[in-house]
Coordinates of C-alpha atoms in Angstrom, one line a residue:
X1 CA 19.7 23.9 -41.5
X2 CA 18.6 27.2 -40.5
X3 CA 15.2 26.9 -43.0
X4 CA 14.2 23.0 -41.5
X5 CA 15.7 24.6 -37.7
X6 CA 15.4 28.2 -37.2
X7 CA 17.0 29.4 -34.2
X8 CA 16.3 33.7 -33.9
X9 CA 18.8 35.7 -33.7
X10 CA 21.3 32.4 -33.6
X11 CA 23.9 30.9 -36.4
X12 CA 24.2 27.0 -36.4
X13 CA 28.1 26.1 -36.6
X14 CA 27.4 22.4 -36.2
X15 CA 25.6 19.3 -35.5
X16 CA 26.8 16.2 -33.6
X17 CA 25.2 13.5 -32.0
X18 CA 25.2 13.2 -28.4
X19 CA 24.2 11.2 -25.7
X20 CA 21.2 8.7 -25.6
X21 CA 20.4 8.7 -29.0
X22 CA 20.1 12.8 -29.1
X23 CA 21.4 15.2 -31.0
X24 CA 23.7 18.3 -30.4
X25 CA 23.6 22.1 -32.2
X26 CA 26.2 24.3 -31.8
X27 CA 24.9 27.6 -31.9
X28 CA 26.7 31.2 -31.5
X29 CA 25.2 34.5 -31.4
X30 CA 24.4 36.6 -34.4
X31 CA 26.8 40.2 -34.8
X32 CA 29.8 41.7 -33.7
X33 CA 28.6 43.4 -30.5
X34 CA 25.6 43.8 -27.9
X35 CA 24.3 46.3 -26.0
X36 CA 24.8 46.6 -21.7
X37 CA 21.3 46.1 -20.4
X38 CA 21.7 49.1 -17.9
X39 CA 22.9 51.7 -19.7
X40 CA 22.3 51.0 -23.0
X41 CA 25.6 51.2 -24.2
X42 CA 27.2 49.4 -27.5
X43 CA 29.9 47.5 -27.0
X44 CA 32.4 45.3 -29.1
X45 CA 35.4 44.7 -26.5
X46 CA 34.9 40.9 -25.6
X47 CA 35.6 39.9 -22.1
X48 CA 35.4 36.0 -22.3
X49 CA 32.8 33.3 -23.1
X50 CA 30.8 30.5 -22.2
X51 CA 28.6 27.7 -23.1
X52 CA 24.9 27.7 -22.2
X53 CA 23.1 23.9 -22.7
X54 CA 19.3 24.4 -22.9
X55 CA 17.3 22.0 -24.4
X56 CA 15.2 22.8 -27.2
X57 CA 12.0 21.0 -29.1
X58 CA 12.9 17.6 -30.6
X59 CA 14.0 16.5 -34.5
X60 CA 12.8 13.3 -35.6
X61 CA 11.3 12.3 -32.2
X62 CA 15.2 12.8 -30.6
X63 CA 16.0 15.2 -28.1
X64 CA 17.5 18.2 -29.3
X65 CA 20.5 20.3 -27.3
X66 CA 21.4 23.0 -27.8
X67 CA 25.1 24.3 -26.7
X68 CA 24.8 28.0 -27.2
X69 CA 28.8 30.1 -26.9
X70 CA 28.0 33.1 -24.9
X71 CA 30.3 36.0 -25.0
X72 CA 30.8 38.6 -22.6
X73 CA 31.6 42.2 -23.3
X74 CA 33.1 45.3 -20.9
X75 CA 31.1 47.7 -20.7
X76 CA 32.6 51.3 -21.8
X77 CA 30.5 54.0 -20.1
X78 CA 32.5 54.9 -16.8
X79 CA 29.4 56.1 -15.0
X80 CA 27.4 52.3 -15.5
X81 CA 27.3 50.1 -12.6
X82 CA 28.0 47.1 -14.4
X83 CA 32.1 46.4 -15.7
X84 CA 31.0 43.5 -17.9
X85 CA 28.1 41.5 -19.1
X86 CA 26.2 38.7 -21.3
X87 CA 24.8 39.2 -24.6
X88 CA 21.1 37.7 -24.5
X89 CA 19.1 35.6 -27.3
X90 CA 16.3 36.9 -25.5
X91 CA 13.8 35.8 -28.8
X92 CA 15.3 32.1 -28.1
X93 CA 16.1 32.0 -24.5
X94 CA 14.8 33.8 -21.2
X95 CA 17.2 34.7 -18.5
X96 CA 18.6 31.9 -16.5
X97 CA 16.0 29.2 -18.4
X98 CA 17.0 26.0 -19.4
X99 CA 14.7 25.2 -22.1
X100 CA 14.0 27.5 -25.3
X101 CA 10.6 29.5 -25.1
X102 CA 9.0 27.5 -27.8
X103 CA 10.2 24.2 -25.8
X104 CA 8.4 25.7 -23.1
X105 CA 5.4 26.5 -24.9
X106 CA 4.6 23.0 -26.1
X107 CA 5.6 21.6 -22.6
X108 CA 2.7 24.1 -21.0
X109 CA 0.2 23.3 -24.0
X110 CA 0.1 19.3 -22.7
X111 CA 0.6 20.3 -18.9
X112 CA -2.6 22.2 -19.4
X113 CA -4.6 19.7 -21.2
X114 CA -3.3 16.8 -19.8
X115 CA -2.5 17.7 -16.1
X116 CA 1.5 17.6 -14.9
X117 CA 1.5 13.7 -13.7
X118 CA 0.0 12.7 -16.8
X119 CA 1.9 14.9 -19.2
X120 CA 5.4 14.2 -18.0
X121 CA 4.4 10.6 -19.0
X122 CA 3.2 11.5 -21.8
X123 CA 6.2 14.4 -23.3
X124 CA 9.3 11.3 -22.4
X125 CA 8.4 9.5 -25.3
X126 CA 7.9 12.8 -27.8
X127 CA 11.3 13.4 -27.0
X128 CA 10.5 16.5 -24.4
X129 CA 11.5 14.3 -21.3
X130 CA 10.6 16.8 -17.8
X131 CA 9.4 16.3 -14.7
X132 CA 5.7 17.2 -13.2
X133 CA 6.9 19.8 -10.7
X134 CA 8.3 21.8 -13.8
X135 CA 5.1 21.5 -15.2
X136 CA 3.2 22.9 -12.8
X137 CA 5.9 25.6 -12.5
X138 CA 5.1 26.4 -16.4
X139 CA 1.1 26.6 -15.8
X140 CA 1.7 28.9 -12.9
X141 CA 3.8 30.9 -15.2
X142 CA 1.6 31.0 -18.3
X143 CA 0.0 34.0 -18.8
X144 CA -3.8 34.1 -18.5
X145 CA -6.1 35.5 -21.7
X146 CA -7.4 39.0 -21.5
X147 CA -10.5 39.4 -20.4
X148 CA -13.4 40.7 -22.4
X149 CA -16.3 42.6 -21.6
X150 CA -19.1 39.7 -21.4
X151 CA -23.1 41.3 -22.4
X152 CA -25.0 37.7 -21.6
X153 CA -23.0 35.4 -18.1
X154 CA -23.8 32.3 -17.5
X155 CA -24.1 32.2 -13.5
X156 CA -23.7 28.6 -11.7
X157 CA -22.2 26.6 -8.9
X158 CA -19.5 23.9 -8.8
X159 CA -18.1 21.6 -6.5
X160 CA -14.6 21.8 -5.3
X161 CA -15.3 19.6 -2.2
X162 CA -18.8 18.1 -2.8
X163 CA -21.0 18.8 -0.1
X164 CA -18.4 21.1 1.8
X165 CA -17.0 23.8 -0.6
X166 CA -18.2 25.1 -3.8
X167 CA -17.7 28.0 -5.8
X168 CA -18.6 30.0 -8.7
X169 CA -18.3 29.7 -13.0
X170 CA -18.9 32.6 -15.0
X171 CA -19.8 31.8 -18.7
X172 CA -19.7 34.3 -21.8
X173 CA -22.6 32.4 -23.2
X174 CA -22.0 34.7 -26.3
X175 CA -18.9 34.1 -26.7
X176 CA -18.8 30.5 -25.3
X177 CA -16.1 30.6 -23.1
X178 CA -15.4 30.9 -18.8
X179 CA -14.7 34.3 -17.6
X180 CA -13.7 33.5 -14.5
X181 CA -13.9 31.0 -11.5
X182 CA -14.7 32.4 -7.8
X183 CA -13.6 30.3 -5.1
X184 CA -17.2 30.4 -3.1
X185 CA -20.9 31.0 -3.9
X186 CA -21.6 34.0 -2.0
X187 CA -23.0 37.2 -2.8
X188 CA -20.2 39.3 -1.5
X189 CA -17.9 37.5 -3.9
X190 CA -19.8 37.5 -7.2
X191 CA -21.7 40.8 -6.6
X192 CA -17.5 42.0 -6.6
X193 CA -16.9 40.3 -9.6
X194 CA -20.1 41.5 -11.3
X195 CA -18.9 45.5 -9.9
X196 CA -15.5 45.1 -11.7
X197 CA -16.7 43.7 -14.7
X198 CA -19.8 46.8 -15.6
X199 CA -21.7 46.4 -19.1
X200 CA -23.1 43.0 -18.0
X201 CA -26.8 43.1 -19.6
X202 CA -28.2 39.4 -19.0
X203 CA -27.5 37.0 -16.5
X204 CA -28.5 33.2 -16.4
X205 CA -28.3 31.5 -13.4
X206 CA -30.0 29.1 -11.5
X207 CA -32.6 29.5 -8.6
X208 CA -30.1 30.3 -5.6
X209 CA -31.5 33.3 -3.8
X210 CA -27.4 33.7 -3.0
X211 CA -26.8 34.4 -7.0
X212 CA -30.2 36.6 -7.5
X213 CA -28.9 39.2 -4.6
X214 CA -25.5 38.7 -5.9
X215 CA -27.0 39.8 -9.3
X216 CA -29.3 42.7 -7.7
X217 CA -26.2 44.4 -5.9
X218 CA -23.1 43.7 -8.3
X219 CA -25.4 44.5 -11.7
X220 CA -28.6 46.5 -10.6
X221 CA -29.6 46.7 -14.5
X222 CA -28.8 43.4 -15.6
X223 CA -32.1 41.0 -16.7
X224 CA -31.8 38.2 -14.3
X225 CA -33.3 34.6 -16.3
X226 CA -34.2 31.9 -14.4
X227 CA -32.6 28.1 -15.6
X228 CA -35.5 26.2 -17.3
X229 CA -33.6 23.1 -16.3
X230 CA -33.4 23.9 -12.6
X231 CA -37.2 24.9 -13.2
X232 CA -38.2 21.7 -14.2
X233 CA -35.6 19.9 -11.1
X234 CA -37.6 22.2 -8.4
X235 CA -40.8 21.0 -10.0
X236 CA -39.7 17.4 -9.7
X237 CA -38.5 17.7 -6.4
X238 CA -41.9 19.7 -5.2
X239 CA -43.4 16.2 -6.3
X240 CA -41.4 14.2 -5.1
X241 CA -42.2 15.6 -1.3
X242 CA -45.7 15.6 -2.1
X243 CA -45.3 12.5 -3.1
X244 CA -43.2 11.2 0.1
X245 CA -46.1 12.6 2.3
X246 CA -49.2 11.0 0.6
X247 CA -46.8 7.5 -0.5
X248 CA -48.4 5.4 2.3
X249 CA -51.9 6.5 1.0
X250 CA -51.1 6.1 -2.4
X251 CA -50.0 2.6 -2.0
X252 CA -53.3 1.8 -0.6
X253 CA -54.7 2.3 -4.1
X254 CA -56.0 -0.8 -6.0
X255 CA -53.7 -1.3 -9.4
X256 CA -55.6 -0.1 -12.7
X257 CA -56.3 -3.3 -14.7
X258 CA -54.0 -2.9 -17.9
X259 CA -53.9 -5.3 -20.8
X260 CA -50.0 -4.6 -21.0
X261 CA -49.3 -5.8 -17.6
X262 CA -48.6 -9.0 -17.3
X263 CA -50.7 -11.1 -15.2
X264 CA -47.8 -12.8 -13.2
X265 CA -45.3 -10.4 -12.8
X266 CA -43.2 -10.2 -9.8
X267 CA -43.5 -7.3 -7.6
X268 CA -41.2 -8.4 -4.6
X269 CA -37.9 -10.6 -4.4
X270 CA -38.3 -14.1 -2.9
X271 CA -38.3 -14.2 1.0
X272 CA -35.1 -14.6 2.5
X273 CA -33.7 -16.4 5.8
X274 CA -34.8 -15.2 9.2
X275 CA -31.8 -13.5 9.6
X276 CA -32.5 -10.9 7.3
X277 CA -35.6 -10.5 8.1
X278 CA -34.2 -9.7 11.3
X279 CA -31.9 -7.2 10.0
X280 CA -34.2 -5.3 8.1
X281 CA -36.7 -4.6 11.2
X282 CA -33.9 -3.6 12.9
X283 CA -32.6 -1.4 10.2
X284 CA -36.3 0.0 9.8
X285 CA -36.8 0.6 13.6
X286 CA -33.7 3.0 13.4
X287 CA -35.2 4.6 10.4
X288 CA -38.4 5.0 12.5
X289 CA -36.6 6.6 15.4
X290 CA -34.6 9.2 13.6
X291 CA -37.9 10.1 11.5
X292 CA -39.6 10.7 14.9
X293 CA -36.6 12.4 16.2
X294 CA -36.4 14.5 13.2
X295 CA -40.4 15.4 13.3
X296 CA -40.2 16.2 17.0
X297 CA -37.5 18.8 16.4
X298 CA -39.3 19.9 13.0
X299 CA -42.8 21.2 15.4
X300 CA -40.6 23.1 17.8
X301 CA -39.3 25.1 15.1
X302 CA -35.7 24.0 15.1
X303 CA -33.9 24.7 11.8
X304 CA -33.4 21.5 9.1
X305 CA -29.7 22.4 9.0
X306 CA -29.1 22.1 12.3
X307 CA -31.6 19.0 13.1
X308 CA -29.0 17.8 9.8
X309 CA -25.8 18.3 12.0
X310 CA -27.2 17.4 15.7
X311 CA -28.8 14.5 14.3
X312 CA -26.2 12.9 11.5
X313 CA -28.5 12.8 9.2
X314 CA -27.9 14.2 5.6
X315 CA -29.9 17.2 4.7
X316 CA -32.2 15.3 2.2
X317 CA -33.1 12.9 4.5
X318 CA -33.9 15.3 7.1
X319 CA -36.2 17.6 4.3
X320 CA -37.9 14.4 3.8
X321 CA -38.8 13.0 7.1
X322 CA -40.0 16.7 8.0
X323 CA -42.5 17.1 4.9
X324 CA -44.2 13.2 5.6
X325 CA -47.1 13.5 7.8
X326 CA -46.2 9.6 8.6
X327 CA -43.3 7.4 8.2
X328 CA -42.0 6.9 4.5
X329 CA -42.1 3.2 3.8
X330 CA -39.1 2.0 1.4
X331 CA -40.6 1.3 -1.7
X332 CA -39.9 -2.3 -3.0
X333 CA -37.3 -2.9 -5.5
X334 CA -37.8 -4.3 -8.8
X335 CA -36.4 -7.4 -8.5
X336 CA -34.0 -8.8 -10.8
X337 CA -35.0 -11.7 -13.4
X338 CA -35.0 -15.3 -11.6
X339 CA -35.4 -18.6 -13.7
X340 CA -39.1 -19.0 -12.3
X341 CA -40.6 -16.1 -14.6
X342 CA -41.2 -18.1 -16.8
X343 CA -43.2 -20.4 -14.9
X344 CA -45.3 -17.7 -13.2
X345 CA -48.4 -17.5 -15.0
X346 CA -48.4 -21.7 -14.2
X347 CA -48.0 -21.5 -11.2
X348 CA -50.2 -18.8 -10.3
X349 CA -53.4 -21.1 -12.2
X350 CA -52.3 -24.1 -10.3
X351 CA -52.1 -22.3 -6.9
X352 CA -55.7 -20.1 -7.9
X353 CA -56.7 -23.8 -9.0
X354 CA -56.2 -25.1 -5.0
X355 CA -52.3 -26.7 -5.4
X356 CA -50.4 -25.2 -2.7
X357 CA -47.9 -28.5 -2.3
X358 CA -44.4 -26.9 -3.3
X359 CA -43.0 -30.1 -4.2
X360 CA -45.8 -31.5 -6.3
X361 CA -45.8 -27.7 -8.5
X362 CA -41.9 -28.6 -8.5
X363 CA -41.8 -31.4 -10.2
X364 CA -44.8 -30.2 -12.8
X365 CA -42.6 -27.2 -13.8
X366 CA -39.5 -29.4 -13.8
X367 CA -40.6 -31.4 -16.5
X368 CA -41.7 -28.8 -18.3
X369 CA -37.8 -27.6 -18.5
X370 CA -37.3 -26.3 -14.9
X371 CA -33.0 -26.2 -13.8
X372 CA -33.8 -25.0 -10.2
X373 CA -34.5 -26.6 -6.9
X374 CA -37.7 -27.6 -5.1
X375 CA -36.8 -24.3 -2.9
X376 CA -37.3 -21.1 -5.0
X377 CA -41.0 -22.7 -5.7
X378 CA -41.2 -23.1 -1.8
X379 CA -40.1 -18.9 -1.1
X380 CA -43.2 -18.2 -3.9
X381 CA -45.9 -20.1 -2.8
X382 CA -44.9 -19.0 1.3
X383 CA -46.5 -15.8 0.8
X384 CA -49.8 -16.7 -1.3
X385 CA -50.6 -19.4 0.8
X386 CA -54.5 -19.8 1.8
X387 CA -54.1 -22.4 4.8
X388 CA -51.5 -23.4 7.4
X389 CA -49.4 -25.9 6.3
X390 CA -48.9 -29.1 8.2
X391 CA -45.4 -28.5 9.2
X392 CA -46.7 -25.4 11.0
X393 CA -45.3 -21.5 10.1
X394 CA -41.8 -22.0 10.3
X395 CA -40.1 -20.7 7.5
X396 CA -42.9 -17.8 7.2
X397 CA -41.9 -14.2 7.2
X398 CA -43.0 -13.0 10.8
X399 CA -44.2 -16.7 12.0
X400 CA -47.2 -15.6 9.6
X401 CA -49.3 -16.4 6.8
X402 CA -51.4 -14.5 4.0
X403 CA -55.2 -15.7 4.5
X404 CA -57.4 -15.1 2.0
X405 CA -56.4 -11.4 0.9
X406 CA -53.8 -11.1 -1.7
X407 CA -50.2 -9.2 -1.7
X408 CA -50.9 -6.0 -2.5
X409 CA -49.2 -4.6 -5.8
X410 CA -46.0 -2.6 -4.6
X411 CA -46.1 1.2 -6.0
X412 CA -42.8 3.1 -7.1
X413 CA -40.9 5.0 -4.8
X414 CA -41.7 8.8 -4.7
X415 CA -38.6 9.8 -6.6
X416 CA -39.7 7.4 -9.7
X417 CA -43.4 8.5 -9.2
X418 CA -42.5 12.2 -9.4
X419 CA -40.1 11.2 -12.7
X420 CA -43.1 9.8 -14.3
X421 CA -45.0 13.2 -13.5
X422 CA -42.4 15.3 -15.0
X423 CA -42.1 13.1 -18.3
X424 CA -43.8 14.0 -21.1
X425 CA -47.2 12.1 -22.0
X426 CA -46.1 10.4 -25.3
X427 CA -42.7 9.7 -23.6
X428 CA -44.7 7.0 -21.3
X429 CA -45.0 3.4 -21.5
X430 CA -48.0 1.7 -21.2
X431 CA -46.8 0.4 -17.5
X432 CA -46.0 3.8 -16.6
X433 CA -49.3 5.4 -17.8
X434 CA -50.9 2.3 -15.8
X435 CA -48.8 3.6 -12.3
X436 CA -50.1 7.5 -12.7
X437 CA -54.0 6.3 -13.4
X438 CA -53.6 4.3 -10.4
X439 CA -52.2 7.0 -8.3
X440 CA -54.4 9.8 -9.9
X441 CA -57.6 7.7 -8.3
X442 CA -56.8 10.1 -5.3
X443 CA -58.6 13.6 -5.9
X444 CA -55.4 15.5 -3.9
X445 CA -52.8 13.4 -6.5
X446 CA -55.2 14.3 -9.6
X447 CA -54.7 17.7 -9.0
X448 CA -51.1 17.8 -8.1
X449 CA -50.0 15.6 -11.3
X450 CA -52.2 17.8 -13.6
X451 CA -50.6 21.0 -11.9
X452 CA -47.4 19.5 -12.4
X453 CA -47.5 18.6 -16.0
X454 CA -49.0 22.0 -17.0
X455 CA -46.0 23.7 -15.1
X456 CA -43.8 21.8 -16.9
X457 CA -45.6 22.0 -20.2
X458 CA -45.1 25.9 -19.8
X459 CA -41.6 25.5 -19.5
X460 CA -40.8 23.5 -22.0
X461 CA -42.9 24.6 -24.7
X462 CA -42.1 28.4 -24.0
X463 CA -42.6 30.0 -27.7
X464 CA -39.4 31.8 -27.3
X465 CA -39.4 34.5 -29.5
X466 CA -37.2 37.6 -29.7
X467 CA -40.1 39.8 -30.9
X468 CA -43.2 38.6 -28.7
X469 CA -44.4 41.0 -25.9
X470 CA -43.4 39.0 -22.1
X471 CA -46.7 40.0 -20.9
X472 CA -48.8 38.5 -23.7
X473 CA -46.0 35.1 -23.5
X474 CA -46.4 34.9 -19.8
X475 CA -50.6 35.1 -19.2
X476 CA -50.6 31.0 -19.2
X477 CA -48.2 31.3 -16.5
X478 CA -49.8 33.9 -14.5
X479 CA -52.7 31.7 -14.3
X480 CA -51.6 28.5 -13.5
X481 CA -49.3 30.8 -11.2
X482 CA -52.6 31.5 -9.2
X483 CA -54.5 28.1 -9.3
X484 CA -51.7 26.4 -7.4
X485 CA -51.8 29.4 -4.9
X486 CA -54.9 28.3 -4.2
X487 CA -55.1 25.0 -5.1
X488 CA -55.1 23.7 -1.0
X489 CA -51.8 21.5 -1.6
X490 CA -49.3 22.9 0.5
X491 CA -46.3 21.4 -0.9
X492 CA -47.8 23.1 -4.3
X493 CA -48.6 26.4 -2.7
X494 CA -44.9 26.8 -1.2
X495 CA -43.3 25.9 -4.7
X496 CA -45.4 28.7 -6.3
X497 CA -44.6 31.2 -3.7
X498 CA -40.7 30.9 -4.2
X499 CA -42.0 30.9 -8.0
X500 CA -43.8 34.3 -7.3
X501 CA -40.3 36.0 -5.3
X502 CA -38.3 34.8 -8.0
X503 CA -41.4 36.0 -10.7
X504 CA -38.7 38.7 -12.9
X505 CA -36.4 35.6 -13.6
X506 CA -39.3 33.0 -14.0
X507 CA -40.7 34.9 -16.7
X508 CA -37.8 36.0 -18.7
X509 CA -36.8 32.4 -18.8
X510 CA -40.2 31.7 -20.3
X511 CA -39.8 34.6 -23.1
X512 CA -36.1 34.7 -23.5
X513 CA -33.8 32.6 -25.9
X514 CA -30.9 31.9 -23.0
X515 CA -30.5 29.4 -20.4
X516 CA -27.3 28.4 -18.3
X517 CA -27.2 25.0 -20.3
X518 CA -23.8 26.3 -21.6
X519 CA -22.3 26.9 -18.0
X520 CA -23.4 22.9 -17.3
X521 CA -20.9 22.0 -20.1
X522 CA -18.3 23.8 -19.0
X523 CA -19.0 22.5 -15.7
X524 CA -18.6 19.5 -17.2
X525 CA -15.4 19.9 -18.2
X526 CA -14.1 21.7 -15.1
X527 CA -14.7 18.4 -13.3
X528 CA -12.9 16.8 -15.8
X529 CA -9.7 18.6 -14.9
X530 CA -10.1 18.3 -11.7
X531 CA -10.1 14.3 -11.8
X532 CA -7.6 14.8 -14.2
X533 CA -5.5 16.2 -11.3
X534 CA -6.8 13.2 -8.8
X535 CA -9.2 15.7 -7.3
X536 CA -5.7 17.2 -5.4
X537 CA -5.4 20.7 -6.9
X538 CA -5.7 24.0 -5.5
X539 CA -8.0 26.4 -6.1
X540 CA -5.6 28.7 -7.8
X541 CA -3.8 25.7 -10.6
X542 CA -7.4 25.0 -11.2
X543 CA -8.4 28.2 -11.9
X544 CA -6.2 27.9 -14.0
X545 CA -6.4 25.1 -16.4
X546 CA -9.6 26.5 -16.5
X547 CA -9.1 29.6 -17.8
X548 CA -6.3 28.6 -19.9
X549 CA -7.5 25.6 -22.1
X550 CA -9.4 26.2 -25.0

């Protein structure tokens, strides 16, 4: 018994079965006496005894109890405090618990992987039935690794409250593990952290100009490298408020004919009832208004954070409507596929040919396999209409009618326009390539979307290499560094100046093998715990489930 069930310092008398299907041990201390915990003193005399009931780890998935016969013994030395007192199988038992340590131990290895709520559903049927308050109890008590000096720290944020309240991850990129969480992002806190922790030589973080004087102050000597991902995000989003700006120009732009783009494709959804036409020019004039509201407190000089907060508006919106000269049309969806695209490229010849009789095209397409009514014909031919029908313009988007122009071709919005820029070349479908020759028929967009791609070219293709000289690695990106300080684009010419304060980290991220990706992942999975927890958790029990799992 004692091989299959070792119990330290503990002799097994006997096993019985107790209640619900569990099983009893009757356990006694090992040796004839014990020492007094105060003075040290050996004693034999026995005082008494009692029985101590603390469960242990289960035996062929049934709880295990254990019934432990304590004795007491009087203690001898006249000058001790203490007249009598326990004997202690402190390598099974802790003072006062009523589980074993190694019961304890397994308990705290799921409470930490799988969160208290889940793993006290989880441990009732492996036989280690407890409750999720003891749980947490156990990962507040479990003692947290040691930490060890970190040479190369992953720097990033985190959300504890998205939008509200973040704080801080520090990764040991070498060792691939978290050193630590902070509870907020600000240089006081992680300049602290990086002054108690000395020996730090490389830190990766992202762009914040919180984290790079965080670095400067906490570890003066420390390389600071830039995130080539964040790199690539801030050149995105430089195009994308470019793009915002010059969209209502861009859309102006006739399509560049393409032999992969279908002749009859659908650029718009089918018109819809009056009613929402009503409600989207209503829903557009309060766009309008907060635009204008936004620009007119933009030209006095009032901060973006606080137009954000006087306004209502969130701060993306309000960096948006500040950088457009004009208001920023919605782009038009793609539409979802409809049971008439099929029958496009017929109708379009029949309606080029001079048919513009809804009903008549109805029935032509209906015997040619057509399930839908006479009415989605009649919402495709409104708009493409040449003359005013007989039963007047009811029915017509706006009470009016599309002469003898055409619809023009709808252009992506500026966030998918400023994706395509950022993509690579041979990444691009023919459709795609199509958009960015259309767009690159403006001179100003030709020389933004070349900019961009060479940026991004230089970061990805970096020729990391341990033994090249920066200075020889970095000459590409000096000068593209000073063609778009002059390249007359201001949303360009800002982007490179930040690029240029930030120069020391830009270019070590362009000659050096490390990155933050590593502090992403464990990001990752610090979001992972904290859903695991229903998003309810503390700073401090996150910390440390953190910290503590593997």
């Amino acid at each position: 018994m004692e091989t299959l069930y070792p119990l330290p310092g503990c002799r097994v008398d006997r096993v019985a079965h107790g209640s619900a299907a569990g099983v009893v041990l009757g356990v006694r201390m090992e040796g004839t006496g014990a020492r007094c915990p105060s003075c040290q003193t050996s004693s034999t005399a026995v005082h008494g005894r009692y029985v101590r009931r603390p469960a242990d780890l289960p035996a062929a998935g049934r709880v295990v109890q254990i019934e432990l016969r304590v004795r007491r013994f009087c203690c001898r030395n006249p000058e001790c405090s203490r007249r009598t007192f326990a004997e202690r199988p402190v390598r099974l038992l802790a003072a006062q618990a009523r589980r074993t340590r190694r019961l304890a131990t397994a308990q705290c290895a799921v409470a930490i992987t799988a969160g208290a709520e889940a793993g006290a559903r989880l441990l009732k049927p492996l036989a280690m039935p407890t409750s999720p308050d003891t749980l947490l109890r156990l990962i507040r008590r479990a003692p947290l690794p040691s930490p060890s000096p970190a040479r190369v720290l992953g720097l990033d944020d985190w959300a504890l409250r998205k939008g509200r309240t973040y704080g801080s991850i520090l990764v040991d990129l070498e060792a691939h593990c978290v050193r630590d969480v902070l509870p907020d992002r600000s240089t006081p806190t992680v300049s602290a952290w990086l002054r108690q922790h000395p020996g730090v030589e490389v830190i990766a973080r992202e762009r914040s100009t919180e984290y790079a004087r965080a670095a400067v102050l906490g570890a003066p000597e420390a390389q600071q490298v830039a995130d080539r991902w964040h790199l690539l995000l801030n050149g995105r989003q430089m195009m994308e408020r470019w793009m915002t700006s010059a969209h209502p120009r861009l859309r102006a732009l006739p399509v560049v004919p393409s032999a992969d783009t279908p002749p009859a494709r659908r650029h718009t959804s089918f018109s819809r009832t009056h009613a929402e036409a009503h409600a989207r020019e209503e829903s557009r004039s309060r766009r309008v208004a907060a635009y204008e509201a936004v620009r007119l407190r933009h030209l006095v000089g009032e901060p973006l954070l606080r137009i954000s907060r006087t306004l209502g508006l969130a701060r993306g919106t309000v960096r948006k409507y500040a950088a457009a000269e004009v208001f920023p049309e919605r782009a038009a969806r793609v539409p979802r596929p409809s049971i008439l695209d099929p029958y496009l490229e017929y109708l379009t010849r029949r309606q080029v040919a001079g048919c513009e009789n809804a009903c008549e095209l109805w029935r032509e397409i209906r015997a040619q396999g057509f399930r839908g009514t006479s009415r989605q014909v009649h919402r495709w031919l409104q708009v493409r209409r040449t003359a005013r029908p007989r039963s007047g313009a009811r029915g017509y988007p706006g009470g009016n009618w599309w002469s003898k122009g055409t619809r023009p071709d709808a252009l992506s919005s500026p966030k998918q326009l400023a994706w395509l820029c950022v993509k690579k070349p041979s990444e691009l479908t023919p459709a795609e390539t199509a958009t960015l020759a259309r767009i690159e028929q403006d001179e100003e967009a030709s020389r933004v979307v070349a900019l961009t791609r060479r940026f991004c070219e230089l970061v990805r293709s970096r020729g990391v290499s341990q033994r090249a000289r920066p200075t020889r690695s970095c000459r590409p990106f000096e000068a593209w560094l000073g063609e778009a300080r002059t390249c007359g684009v201001r949303a360009v010419e800002t982007f490179a100046e930040g690029l240029e304060q930030d120069g020391d980290a830009v270019r070590a991220a362009l000659t050096s093998p490390w990155s933050n990706a590593q502090a992403e992942g464990q990001i990752t999975k610090l979001k992972l715990l904290k859903r695991q927890m229903y998003g309810r958790a503390n700073f401090d029990l996150l910390r440390r489930r953190v910290l503590l799992t593997v």
